[in-house]
Short mmCIF file of C-alpha atoms in Angstrom, two decimals:
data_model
loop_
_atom_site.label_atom_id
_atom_site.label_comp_id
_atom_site.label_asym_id
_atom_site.label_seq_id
_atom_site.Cartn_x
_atom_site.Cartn_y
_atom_site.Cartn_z
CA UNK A 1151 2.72 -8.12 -12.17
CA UNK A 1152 5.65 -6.51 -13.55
CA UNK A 1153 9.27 -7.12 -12.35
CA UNK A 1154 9.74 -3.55 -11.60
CA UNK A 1155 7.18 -3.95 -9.41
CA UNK A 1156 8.42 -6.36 -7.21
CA UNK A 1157 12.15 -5.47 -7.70
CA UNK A 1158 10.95 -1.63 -6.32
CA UNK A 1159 9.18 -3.45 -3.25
CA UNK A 1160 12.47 -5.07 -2.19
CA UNK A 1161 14.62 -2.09 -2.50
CA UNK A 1162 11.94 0.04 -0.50
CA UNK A 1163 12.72 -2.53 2.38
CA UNK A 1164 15.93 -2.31 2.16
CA UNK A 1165 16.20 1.67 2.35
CA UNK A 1166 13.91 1.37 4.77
CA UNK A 1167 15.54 -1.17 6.88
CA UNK A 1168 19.24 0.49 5.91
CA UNK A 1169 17.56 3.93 7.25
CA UNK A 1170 15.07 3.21 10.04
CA UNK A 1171 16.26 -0.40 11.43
CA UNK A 1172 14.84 -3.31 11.57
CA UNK A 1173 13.13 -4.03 15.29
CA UNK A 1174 9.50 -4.32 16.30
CA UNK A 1175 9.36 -0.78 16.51
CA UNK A 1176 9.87 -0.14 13.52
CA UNK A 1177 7.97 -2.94 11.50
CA UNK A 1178 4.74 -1.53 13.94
CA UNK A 1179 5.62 1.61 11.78
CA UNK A 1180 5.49 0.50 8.70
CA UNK A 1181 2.16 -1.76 9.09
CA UNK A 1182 0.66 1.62 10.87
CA UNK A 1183 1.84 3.62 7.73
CA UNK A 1184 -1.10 1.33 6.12
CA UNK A 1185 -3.80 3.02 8.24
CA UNK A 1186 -1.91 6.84 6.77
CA UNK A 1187 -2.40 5.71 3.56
CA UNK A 1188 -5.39 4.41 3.58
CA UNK A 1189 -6.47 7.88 4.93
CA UNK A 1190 -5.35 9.98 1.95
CA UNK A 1191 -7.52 7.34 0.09
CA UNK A 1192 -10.33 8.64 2.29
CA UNK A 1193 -9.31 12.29 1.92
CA UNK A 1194 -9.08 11.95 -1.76
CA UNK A 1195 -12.48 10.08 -2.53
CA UNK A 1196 -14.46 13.04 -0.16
CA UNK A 1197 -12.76 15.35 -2.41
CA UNK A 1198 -13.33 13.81 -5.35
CA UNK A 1199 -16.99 14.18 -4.30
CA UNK A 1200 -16.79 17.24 -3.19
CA UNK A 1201 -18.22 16.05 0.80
CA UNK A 1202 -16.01 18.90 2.26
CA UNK A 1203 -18.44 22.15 1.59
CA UNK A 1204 -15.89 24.28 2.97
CA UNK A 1205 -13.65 22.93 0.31
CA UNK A 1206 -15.48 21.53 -2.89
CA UNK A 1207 -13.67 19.27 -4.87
CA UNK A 1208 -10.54 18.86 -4.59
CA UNK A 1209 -9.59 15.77 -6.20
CA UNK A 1210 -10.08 13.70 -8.86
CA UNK A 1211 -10.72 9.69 -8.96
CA UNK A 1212 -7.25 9.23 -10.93
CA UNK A 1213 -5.95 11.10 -7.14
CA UNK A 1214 -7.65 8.64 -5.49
CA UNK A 1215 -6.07 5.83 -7.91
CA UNK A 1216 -2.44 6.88 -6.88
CA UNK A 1217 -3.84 6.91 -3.29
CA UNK A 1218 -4.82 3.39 -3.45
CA UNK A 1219 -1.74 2.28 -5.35
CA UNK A 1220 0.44 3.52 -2.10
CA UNK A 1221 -2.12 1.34 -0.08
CA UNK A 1222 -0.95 -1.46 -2.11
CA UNK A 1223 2.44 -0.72 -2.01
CA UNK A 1224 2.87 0.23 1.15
CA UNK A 1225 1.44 -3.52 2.19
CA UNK A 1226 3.60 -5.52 -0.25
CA UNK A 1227 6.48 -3.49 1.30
CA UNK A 1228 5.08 -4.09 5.13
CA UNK A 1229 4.86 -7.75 4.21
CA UNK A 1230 8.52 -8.04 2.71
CA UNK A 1231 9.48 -6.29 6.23
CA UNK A 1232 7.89 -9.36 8.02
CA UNK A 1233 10.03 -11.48 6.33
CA UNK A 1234 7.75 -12.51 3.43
CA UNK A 1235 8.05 -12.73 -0.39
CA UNK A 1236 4.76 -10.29 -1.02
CA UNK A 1237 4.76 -11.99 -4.34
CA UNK A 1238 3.82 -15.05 -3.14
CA UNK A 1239 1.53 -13.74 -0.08
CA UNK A 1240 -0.24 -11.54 -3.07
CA UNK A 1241 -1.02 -15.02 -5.24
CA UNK A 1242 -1.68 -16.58 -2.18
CA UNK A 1243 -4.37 -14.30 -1.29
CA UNK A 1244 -5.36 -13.75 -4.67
CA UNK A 1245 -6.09 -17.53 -5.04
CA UNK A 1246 -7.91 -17.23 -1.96
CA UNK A 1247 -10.59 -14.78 -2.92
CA UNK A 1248 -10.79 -16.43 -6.33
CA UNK A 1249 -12.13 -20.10 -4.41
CA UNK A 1250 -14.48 -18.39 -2.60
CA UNK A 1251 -16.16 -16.56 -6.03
CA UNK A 1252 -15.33 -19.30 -8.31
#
């Protein structure tokens, strides 16, 4: 992945920890801000498919993209927060998934 990438993860934390702290409290924040994300992903993809009659479609699957995208970086951030390098945590889980399929 790009630099920016990971360079834009660790100044996240730091606002974040600059701004909000640092304690338990607040790290249970940011791994529950996971669960908000991931249910805009779920708001986009019904809209996408129109599930809501009330409201047709609302979004499209590039909406759901983005949505996802915060998932994923709202996890690398979460996991810099614990103390991690989500770089490494990402290719260690990547390498994971790839032993069990390869």
């Amino acid at each position: 992945m790009d630099d920016m990438i990971w360079d834009s993860v660790r100044v996240s934390r730091g606002w974040l920890d600059a701004t909000n702290g640092v304690g338990d409290a607040e790290l249970t924040c940011r791994i529950l801000k996971l669960t908000e994300e991931a249910g805009e992903v779920a708001g986009a993809w019904i809209g996408a498919l129109g599930q809501n009659p009330r409201k047709g479609v609302t979004h499209t699957r590039d909406d759901v993209a983005a949505e996802l995208a915060d998932v994923a970086f709202t996890a690398l951030v979460a996991i810099e927060s614990l103390g991690f390098e989500a770089r490494s945590a990402l290719a260690q889980c990547a390498a994971k998934v790839r032993s069990r399929i390869a």
